[in-house]
Short mmCIF file of C-alpha atoms in Angstrom, two decimals:
data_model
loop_
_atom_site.label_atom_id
_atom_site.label_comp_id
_atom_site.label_asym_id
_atom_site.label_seq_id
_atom_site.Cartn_x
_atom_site.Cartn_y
_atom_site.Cartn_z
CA UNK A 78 26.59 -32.55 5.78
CA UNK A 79 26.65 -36.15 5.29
CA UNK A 80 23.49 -37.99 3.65
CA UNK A 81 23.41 -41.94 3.51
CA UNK A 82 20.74 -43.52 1.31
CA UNK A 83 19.43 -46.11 3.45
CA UNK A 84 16.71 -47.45 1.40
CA UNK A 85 16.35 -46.50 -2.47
CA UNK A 86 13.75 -49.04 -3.10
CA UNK A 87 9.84 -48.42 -4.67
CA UNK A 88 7.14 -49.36 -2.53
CA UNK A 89 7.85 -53.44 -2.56
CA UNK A 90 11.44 -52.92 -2.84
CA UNK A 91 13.91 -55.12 -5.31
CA UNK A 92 13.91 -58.18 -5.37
CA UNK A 93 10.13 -57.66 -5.20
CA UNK A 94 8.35 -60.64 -3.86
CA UNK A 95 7.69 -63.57 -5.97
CA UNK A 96 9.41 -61.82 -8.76
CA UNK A 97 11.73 -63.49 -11.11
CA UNK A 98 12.54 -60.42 -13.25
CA UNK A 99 16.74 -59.79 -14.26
CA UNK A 100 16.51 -56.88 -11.47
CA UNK A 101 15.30 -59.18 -8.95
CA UNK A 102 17.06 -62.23 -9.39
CA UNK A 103 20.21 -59.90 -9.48
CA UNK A 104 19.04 -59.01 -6.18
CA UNK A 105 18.65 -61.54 -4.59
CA UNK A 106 22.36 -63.12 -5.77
CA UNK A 107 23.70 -59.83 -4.84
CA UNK A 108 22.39 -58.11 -1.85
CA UNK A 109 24.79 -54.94 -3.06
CA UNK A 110 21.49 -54.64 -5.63
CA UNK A 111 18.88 -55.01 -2.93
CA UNK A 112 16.42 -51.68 -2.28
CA UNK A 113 14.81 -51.25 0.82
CA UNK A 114 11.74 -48.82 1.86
CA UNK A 115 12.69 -45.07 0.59
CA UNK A 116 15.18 -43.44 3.48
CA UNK A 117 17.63 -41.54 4.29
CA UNK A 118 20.08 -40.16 7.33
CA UNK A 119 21.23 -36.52 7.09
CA UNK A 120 23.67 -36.07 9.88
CA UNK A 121 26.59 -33.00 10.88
CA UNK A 122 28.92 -33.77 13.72
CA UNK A 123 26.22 -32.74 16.32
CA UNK A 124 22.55 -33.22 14.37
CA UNK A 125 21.22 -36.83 12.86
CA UNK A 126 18.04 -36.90 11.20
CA UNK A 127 16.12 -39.94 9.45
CA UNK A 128 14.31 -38.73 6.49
CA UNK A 129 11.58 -40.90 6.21
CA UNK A 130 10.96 -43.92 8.67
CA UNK A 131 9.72 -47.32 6.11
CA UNK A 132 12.30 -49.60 7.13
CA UNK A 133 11.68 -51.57 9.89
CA UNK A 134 14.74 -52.34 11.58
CA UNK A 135 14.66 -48.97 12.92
CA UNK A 136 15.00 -50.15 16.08
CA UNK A 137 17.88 -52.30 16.25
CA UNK A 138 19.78 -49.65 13.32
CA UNK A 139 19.36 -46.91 15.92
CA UNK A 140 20.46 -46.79 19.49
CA UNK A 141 18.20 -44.91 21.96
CA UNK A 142 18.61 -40.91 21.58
CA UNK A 143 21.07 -41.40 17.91
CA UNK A 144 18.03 -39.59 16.53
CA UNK A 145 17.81 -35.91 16.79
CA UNK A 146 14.49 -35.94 14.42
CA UNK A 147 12.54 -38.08 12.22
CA UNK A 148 11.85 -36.34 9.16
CA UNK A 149 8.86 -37.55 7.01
CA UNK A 150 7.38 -36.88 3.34
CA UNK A 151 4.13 -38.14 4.19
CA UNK A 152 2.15 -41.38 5.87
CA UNK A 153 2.46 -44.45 3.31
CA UNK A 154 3.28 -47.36 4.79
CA UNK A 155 6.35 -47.57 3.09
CA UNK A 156 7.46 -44.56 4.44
CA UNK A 157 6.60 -44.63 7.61
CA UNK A 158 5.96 -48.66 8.85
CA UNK A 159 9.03 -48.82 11.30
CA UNK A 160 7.82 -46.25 13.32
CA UNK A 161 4.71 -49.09 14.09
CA UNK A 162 7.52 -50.94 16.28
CA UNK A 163 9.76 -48.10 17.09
CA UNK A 164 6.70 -46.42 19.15
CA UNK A 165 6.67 -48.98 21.59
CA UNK A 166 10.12 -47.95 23.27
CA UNK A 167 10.32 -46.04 26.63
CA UNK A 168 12.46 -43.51 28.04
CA UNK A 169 12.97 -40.65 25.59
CA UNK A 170 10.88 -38.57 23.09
CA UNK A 171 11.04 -38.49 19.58
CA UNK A 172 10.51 -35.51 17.20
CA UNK A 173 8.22 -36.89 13.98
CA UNK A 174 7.84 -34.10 11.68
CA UNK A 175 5.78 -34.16 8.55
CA UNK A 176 3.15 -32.67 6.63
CA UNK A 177 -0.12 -32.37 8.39
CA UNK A 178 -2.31 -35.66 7.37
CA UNK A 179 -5.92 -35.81 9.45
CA UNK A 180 -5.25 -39.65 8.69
CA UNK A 181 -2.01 -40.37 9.53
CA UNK A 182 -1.04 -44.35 9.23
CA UNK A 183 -3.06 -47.04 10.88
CA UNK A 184 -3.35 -45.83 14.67
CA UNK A 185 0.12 -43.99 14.97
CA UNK A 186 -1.47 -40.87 15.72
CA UNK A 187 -4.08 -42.77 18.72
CA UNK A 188 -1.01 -44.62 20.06
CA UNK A 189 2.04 -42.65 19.56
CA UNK A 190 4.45 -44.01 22.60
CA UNK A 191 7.41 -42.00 22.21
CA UNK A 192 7.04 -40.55 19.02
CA UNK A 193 5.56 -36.90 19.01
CA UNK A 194 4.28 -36.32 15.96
CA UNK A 195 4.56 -32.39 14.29
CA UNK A 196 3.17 -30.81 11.75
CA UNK A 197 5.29 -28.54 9.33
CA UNK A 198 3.88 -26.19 7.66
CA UNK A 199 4.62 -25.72 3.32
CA UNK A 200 7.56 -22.93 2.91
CA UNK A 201 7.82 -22.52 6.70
CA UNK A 202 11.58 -23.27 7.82
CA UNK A 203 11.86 -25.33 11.16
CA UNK A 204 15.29 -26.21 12.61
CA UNK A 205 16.66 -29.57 14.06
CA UNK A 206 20.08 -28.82 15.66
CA UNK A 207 22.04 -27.06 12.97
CA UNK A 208 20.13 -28.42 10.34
CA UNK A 209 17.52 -26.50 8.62
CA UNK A 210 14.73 -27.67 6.85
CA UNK A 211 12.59 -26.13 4.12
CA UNK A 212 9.13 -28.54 3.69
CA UNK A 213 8.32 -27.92 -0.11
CA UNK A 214 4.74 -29.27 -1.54
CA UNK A 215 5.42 -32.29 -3.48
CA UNK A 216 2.66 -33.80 -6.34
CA UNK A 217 1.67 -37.20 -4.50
CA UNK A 218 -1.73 -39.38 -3.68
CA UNK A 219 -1.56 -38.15 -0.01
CA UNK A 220 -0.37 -34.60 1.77
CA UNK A 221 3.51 -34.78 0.89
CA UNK A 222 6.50 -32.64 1.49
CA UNK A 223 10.09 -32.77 -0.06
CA UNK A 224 12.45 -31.16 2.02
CA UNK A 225 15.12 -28.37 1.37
CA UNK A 226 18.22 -28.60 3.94
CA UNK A 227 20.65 -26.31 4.76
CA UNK A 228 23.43 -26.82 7.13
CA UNK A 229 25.22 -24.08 9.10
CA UNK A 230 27.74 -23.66 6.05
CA UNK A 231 25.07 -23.30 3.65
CA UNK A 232 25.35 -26.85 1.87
CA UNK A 233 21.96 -27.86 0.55
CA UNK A 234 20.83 -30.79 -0.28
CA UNK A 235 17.31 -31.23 -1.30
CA UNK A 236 15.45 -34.73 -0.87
CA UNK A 237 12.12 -34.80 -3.50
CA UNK A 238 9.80 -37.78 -2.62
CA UNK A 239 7.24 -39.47 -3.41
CA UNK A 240 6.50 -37.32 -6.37
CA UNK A 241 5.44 -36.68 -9.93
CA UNK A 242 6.76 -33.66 -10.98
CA UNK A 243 6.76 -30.84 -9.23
CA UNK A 244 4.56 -27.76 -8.41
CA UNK A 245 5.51 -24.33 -10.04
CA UNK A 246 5.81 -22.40 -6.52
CA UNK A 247 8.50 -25.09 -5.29
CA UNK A 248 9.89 -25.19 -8.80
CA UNK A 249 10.59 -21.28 -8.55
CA UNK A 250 11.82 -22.03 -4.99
CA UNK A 251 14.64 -24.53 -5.52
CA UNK A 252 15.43 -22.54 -8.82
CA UNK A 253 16.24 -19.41 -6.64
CA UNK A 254 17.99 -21.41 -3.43
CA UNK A 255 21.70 -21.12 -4.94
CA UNK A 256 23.78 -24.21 -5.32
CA UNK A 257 22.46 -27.85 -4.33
CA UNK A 258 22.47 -31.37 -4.83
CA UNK A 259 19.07 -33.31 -4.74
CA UNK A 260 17.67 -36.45 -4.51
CA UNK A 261 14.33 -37.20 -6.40
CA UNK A 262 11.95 -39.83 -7.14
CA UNK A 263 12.27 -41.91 -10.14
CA UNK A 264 10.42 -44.93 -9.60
CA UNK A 265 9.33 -45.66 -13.19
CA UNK A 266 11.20 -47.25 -16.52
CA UNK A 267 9.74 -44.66 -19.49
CA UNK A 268 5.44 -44.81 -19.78
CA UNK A 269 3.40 -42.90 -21.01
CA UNK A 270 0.96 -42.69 -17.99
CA UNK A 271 3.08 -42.92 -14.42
CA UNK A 272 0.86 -42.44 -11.78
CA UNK A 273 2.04 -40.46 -8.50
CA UNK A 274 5.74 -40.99 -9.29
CA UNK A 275 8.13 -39.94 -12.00
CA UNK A 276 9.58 -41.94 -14.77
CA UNK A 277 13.12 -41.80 -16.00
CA UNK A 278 13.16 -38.89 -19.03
CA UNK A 279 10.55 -36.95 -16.25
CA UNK A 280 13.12 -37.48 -13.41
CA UNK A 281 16.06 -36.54 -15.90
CA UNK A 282 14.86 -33.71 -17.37
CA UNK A 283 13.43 -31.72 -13.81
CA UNK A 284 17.11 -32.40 -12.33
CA UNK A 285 18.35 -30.41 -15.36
CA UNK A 286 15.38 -27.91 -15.02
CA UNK A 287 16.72 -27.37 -11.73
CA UNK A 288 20.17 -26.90 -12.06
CA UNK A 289 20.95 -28.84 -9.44
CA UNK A 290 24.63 -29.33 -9.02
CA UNK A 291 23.84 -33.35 -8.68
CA UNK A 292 21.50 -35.32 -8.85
CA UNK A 293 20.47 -38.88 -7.34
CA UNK A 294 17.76 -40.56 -8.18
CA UNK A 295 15.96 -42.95 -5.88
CA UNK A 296 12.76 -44.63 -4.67
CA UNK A 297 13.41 -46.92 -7.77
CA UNK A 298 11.24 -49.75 -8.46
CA UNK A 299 12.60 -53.15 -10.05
CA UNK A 300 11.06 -52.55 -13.69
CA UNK A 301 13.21 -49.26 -14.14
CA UNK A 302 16.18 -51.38 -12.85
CA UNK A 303 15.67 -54.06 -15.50
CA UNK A 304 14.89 -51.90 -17.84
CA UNK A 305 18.14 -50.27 -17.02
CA UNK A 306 19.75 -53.23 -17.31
CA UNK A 307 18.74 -54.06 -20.70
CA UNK A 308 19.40 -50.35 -22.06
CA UNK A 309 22.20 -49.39 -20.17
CA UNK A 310 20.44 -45.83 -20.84
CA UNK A 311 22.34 -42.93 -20.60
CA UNK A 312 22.80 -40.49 -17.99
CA UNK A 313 24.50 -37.15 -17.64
CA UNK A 314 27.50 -37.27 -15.57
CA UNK A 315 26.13 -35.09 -12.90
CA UNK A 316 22.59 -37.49 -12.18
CA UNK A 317 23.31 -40.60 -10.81
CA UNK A 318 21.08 -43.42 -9.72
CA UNK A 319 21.07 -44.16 -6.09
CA UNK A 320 22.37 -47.88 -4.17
CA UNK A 321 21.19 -48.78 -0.73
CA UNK A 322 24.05 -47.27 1.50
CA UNK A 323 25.52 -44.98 -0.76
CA UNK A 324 27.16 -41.55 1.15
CA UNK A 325 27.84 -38.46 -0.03
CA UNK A 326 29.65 -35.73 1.48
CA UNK A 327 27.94 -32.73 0.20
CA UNK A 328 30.34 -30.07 0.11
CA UNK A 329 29.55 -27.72 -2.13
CA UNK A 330 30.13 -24.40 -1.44
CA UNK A 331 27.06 -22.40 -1.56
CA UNK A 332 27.77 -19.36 -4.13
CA UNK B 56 1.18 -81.32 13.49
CA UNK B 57 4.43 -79.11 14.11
CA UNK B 58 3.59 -75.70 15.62
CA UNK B 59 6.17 -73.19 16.10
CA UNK B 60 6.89 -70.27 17.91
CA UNK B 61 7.76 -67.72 15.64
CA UNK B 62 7.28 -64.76 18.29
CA UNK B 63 6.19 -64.50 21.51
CA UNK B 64 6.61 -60.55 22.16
CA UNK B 65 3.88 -57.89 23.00
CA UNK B 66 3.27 -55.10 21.58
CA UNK B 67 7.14 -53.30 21.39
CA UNK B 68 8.91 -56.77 21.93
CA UNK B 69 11.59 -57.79 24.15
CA UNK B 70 14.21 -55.68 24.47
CA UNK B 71 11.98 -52.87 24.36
CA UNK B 72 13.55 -49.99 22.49
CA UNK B 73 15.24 -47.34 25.35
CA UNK B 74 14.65 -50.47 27.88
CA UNK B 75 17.45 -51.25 30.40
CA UNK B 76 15.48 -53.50 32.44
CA UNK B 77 16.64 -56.30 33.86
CA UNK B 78 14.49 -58.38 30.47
CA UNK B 79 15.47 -55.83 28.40
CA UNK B 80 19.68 -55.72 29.21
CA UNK B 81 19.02 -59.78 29.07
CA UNK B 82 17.96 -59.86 25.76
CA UNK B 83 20.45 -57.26 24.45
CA UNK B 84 23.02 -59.62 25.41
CA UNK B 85 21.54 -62.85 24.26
CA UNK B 86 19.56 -63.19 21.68
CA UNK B 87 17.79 -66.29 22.43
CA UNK B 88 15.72 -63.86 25.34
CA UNK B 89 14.43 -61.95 22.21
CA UNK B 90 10.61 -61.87 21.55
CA UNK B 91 9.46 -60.54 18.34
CA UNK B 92 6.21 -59.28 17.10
CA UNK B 93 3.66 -62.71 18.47
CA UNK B 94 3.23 -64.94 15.90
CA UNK B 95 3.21 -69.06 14.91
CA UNK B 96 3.51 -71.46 12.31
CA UNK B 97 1.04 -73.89 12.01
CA UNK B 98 2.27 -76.99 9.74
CA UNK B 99 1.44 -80.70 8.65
CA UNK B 100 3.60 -82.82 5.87
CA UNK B 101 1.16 -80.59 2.75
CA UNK B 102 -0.14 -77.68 4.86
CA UNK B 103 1.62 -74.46 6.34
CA UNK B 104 -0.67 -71.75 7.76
CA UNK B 105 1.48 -68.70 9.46
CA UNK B 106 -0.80 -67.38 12.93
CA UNK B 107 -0.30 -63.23 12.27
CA UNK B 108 1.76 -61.70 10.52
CA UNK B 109 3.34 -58.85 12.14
CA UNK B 110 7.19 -60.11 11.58
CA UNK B 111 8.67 -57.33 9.44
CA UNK B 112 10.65 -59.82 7.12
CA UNK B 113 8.39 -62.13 5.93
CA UNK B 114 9.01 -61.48 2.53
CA UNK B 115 12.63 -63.42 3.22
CA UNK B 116 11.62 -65.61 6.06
CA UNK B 117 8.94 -67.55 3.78
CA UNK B 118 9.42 -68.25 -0.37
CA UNK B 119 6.47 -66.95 -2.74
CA UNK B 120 4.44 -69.92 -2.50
CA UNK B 121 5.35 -71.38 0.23
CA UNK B 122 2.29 -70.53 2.65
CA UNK B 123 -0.88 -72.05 1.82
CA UNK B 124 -2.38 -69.55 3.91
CA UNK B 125 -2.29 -66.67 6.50
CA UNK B 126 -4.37 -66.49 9.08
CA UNK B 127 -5.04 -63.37 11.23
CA UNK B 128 -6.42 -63.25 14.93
CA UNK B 129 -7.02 -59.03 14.46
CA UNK B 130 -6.06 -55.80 12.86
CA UNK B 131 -3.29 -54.61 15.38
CA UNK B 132 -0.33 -53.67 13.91
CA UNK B 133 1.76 -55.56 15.33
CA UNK B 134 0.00 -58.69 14.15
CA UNK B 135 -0.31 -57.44 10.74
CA UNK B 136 2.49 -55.16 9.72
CA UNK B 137 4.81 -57.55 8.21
CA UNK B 138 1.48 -57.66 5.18
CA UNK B 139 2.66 -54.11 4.33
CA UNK B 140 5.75 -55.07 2.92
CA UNK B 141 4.52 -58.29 1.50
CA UNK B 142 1.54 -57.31 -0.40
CA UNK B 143 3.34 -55.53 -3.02
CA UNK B 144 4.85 -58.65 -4.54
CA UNK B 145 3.58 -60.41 -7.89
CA UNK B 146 2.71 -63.64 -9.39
CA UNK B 147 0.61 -65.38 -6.41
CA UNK B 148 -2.11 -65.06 -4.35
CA UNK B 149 -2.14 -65.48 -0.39
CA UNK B 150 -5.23 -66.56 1.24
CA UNK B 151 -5.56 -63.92 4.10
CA UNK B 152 -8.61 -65.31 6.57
CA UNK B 153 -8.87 -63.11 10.10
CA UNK B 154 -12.25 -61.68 11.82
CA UNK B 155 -14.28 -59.19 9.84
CA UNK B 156 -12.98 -55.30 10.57
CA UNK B 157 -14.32 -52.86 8.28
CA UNK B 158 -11.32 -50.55 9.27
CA UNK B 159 -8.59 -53.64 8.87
CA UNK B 160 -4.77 -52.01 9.31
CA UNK B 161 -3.73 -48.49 7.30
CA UNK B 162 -4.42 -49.18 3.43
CA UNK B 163 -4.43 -52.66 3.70
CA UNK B 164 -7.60 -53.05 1.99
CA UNK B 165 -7.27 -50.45 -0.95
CA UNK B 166 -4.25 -51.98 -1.97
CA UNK B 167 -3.68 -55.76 -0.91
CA UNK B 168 -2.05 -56.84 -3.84
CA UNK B 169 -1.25 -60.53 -3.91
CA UNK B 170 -3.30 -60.41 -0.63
CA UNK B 171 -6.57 -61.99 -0.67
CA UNK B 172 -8.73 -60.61 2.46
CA UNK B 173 -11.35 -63.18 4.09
CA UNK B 174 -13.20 -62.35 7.04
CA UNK B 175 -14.27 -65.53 8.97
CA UNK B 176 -17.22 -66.33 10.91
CA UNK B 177 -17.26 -67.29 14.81
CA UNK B 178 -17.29 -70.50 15.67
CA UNK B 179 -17.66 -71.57 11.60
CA UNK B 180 -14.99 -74.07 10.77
CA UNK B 181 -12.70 -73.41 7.56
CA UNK B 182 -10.42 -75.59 5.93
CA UNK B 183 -6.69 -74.74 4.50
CA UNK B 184 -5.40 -78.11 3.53
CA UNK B 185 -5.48 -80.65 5.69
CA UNK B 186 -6.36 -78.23 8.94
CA UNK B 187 -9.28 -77.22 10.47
CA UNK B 188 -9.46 -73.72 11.75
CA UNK B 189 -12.42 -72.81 14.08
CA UNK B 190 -12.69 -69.34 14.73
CA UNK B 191 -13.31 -68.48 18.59
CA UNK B 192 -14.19 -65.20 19.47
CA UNK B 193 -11.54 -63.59 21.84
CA UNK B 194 -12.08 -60.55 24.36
CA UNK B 195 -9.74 -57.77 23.20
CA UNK B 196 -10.21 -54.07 21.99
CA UNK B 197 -10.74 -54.69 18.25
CA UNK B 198 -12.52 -57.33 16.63
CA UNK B 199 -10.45 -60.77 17.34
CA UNK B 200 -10.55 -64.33 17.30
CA UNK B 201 -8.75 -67.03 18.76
CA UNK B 202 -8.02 -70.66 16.73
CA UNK B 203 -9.25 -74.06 17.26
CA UNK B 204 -6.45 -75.74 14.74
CA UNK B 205 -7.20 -79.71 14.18
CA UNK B 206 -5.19 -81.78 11.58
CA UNK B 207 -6.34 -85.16 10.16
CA UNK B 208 -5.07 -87.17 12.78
CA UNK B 209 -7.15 -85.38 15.46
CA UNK B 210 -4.45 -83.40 16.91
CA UNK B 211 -5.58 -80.34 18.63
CA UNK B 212 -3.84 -76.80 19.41
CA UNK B 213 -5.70 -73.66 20.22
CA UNK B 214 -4.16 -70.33 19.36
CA UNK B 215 -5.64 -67.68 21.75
CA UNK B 216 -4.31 -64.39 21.54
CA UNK B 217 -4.89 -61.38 22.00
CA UNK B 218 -7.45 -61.57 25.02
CA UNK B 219 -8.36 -60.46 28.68
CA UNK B 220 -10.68 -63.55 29.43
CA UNK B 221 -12.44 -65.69 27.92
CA UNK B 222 -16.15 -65.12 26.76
CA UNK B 223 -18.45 -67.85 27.99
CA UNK B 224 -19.12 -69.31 24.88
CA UNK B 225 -15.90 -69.63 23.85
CA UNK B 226 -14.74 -71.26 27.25
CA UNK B 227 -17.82 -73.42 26.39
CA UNK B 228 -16.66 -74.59 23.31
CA UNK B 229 -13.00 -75.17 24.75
CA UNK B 230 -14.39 -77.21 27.84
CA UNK B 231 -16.57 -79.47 24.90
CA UNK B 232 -13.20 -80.21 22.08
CA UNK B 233 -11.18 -82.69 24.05
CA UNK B 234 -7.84 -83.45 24.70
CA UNK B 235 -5.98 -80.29 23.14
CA UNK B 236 -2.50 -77.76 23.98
CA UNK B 237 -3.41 -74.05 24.17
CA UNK B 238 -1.26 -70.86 23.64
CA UNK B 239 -2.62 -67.98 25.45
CA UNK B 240 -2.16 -64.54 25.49
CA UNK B 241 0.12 -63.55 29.15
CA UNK B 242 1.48 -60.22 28.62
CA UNK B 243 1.36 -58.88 31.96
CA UNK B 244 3.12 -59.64 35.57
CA UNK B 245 0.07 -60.06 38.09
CA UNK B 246 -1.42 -56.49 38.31
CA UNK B 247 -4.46 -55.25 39.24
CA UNK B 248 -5.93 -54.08 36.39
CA UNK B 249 -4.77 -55.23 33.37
CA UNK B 250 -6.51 -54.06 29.74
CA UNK B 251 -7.07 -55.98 26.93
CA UNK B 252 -4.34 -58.92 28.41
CA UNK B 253 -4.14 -61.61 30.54
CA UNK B 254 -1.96 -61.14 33.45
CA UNK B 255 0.01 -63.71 35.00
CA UNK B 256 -2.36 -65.45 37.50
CA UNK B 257 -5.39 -64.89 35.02
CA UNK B 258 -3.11 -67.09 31.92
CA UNK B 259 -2.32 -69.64 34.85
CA UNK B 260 -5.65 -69.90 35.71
CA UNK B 261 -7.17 -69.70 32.40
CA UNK B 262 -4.90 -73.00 30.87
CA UNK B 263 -6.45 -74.98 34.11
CA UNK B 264 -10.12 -74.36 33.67
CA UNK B 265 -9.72 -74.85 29.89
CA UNK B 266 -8.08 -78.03 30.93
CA UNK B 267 -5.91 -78.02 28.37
CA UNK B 268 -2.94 -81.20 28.33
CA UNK B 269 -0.39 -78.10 27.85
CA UNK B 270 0.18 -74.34 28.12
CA UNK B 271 2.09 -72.05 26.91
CA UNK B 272 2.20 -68.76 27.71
CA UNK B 273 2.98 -65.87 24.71
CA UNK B 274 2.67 -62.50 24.32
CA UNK B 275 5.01 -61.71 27.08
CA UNK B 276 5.63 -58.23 27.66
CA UNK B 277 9.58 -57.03 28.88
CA UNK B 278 7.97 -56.34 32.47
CA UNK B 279 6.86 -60.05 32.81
CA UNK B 280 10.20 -61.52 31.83
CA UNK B 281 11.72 -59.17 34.51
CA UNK B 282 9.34 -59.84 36.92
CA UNK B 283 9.78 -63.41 36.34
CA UNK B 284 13.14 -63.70 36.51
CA UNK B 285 13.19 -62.15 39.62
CA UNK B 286 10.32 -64.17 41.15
CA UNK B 287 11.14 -67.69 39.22
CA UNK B 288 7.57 -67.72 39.87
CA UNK B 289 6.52 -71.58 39.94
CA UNK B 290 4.14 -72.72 37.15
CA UNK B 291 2.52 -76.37 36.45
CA UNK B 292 4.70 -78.78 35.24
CA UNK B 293 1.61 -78.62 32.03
CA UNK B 294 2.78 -74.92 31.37
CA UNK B 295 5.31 -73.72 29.73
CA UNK B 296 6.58 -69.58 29.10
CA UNK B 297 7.04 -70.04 24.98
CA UNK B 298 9.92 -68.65 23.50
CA UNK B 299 10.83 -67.32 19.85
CA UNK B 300 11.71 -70.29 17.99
CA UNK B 301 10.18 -72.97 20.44
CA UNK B 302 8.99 -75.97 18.48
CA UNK B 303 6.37 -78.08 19.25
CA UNK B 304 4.79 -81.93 17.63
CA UNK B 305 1.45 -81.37 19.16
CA UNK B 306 0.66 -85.22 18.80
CA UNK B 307 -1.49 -85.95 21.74
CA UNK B 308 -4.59 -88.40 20.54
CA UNK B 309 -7.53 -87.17 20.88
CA UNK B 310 -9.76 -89.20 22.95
#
């Protein structure tokens, strides 16, 4: 199971508009530092999924039928937006499955073109060619899912976003799912009150609390970057923070 | 005044995603057949207004700062998701003026950030800089107006899209401002029933009994373009199919 890190960026990205902060002006002199909308591609030799649909190339980044599923956390705009454009297309169907939201985002739900839109349901395994999925209640300002996935060997990776903290039941879940590596929101630099996401020691320590085998974290917003810049803080050697494009092979043998 | 075509696409742009048509395969293979999401830039030597705002990139295409305003014709999505994106940045403010819609687009509203939301009133002229804007109300299925834009000089361009028609007081008002150039909303090939767009004849026809000194069409849906290219349908030397990028001096006098 590959996973590609298409977008590791908060809600507003870095460089964040009109922003002259050391992480943005890195940024934009080095579009290696750039983050885009929260995303991901999970793909085998015969299954490609998009885990979360905020950027908004979509479009052009994806040829007609590449996608076996679009997987999605929940409806913010930033995690969702390219699917406003994507819609529009004709000639095949696309899976969309997420948490059920009565709200959805703007009218995707009244207009929904090719997309068809699914809920999963918390705990309740679906399957999307030999990928499996686990949809695990996340702590957000809207209905939210991370997702557990398994391929066919049992490699498991599990993607945990937008989030602060997480509950006990999918604590005690991931703690008993064997091996894995995981990918989790850390948008924040260190405060004392982050709303909806996690900061850096919260993000640190519930990798280790985990035991996951790696950890990545992502959905990073430009004040933990310069802050990270400045501080240089340390990591363990097993969490790393995530880049725009990054892929990992996750091979881990499941015990 | 300098207007300029920014996009010219309906809903889904040109090449629609899954598309082979004859439009679609066009576009594919040049670029300059592209339409994006419909949208215009309306500037003088001090002033720069952007007409919609449903380009995903303007956080790149225009510098903080650099717009003096935005200026919406309605809450579609695809004239208003590039302000998802946009809104999170910091250190300026961005006049936002479009028709009053208590539901506006997603969260736009709870969270504009350096978006500042003004609803308009019909046929009540507003200033940004040195240009006139005179909201017209439009026929369409959410709240929308159309633009009468005037500069100092008396230069006149009308900016009317999304619509099926024209309501009689608007055509009114049209028929009573002079010597101006309209774009107009032609999304369709002629058909029978078209909803919430003008179709081909209904555009054509629309630009004549306006009276306008020029047309051009926008809006243009991949089924026109192919129908048009198969047709080469004649227009009036006075009307013009726009096309992304298309600039224009609109520097008729006024009489």
């Amino acid at each position: 199971m590959r996973v590609t890190f298409l977008g590791t960026g908060a809600a507003g990205g870095v460089p964040l508009y009109g922003c002259d902060c050391t992480a943005c002006q890195r940024a934009h002199a080095h579009p290696a530092y750039v983050r885009r909308p929260c995303s991901a591609l999970v793909e085998t030799a015969s299954t490609r999924v998009l885990l979360d649909a905020g950027l908004p190339d979509l479009h052009t980044r994806f040829a007609p039928g590449s996608l076996s599923a679009i997987v999605l956390t929940h409806y913010h705009p930033d995690h969702v937006q390219g699917l406003l454009h994507l819609r529009w297309g004709v000639g095949l169907k696309i899976p969309v499955i997420g948490p059920h939201d009565a709200e959805g985002c703007a009218d995707l739900y009244k207009h929904p073109g090719v997309l068809d839109f699914q809920a999963a349901d918390k705990f309740e395994p679906f399957e999307v060619g030999d990928l499996r999925f686990t949809p695990l209640p996340l702590i957000h300002s809207k209905p939210t899912f991370g997702y557990a996935v398994e391929d066919a060997q049992g490699h498991r990776f599990a993607y945990l976003t937008d989030t602060q903290g997480l509950p006990p039941k999918t604590m005690d879940w991931l703690q008993q799912w064997g091996r894995f590596e995981v990918a989790l929101d850390c948008s924040f630099p260190p405060r004392p009150q982050a709303r909806g996401h996690n900061d850096w020691p919260q993000a640190v320590s519930l990798v280790q609390e985990l035991a996951a085998a790696r950890g990545w974290l992502t959905h990073i917003g430009h004040e933990l970057d310069a802050w990270h810049m400045a501080t240089a803080a340390h990591l363990p050697a097993h969490i790393q923070i995530a880049r725009d494009g990054l892929q990992r092979l996750v091979d881990d043998v499941a015990p």
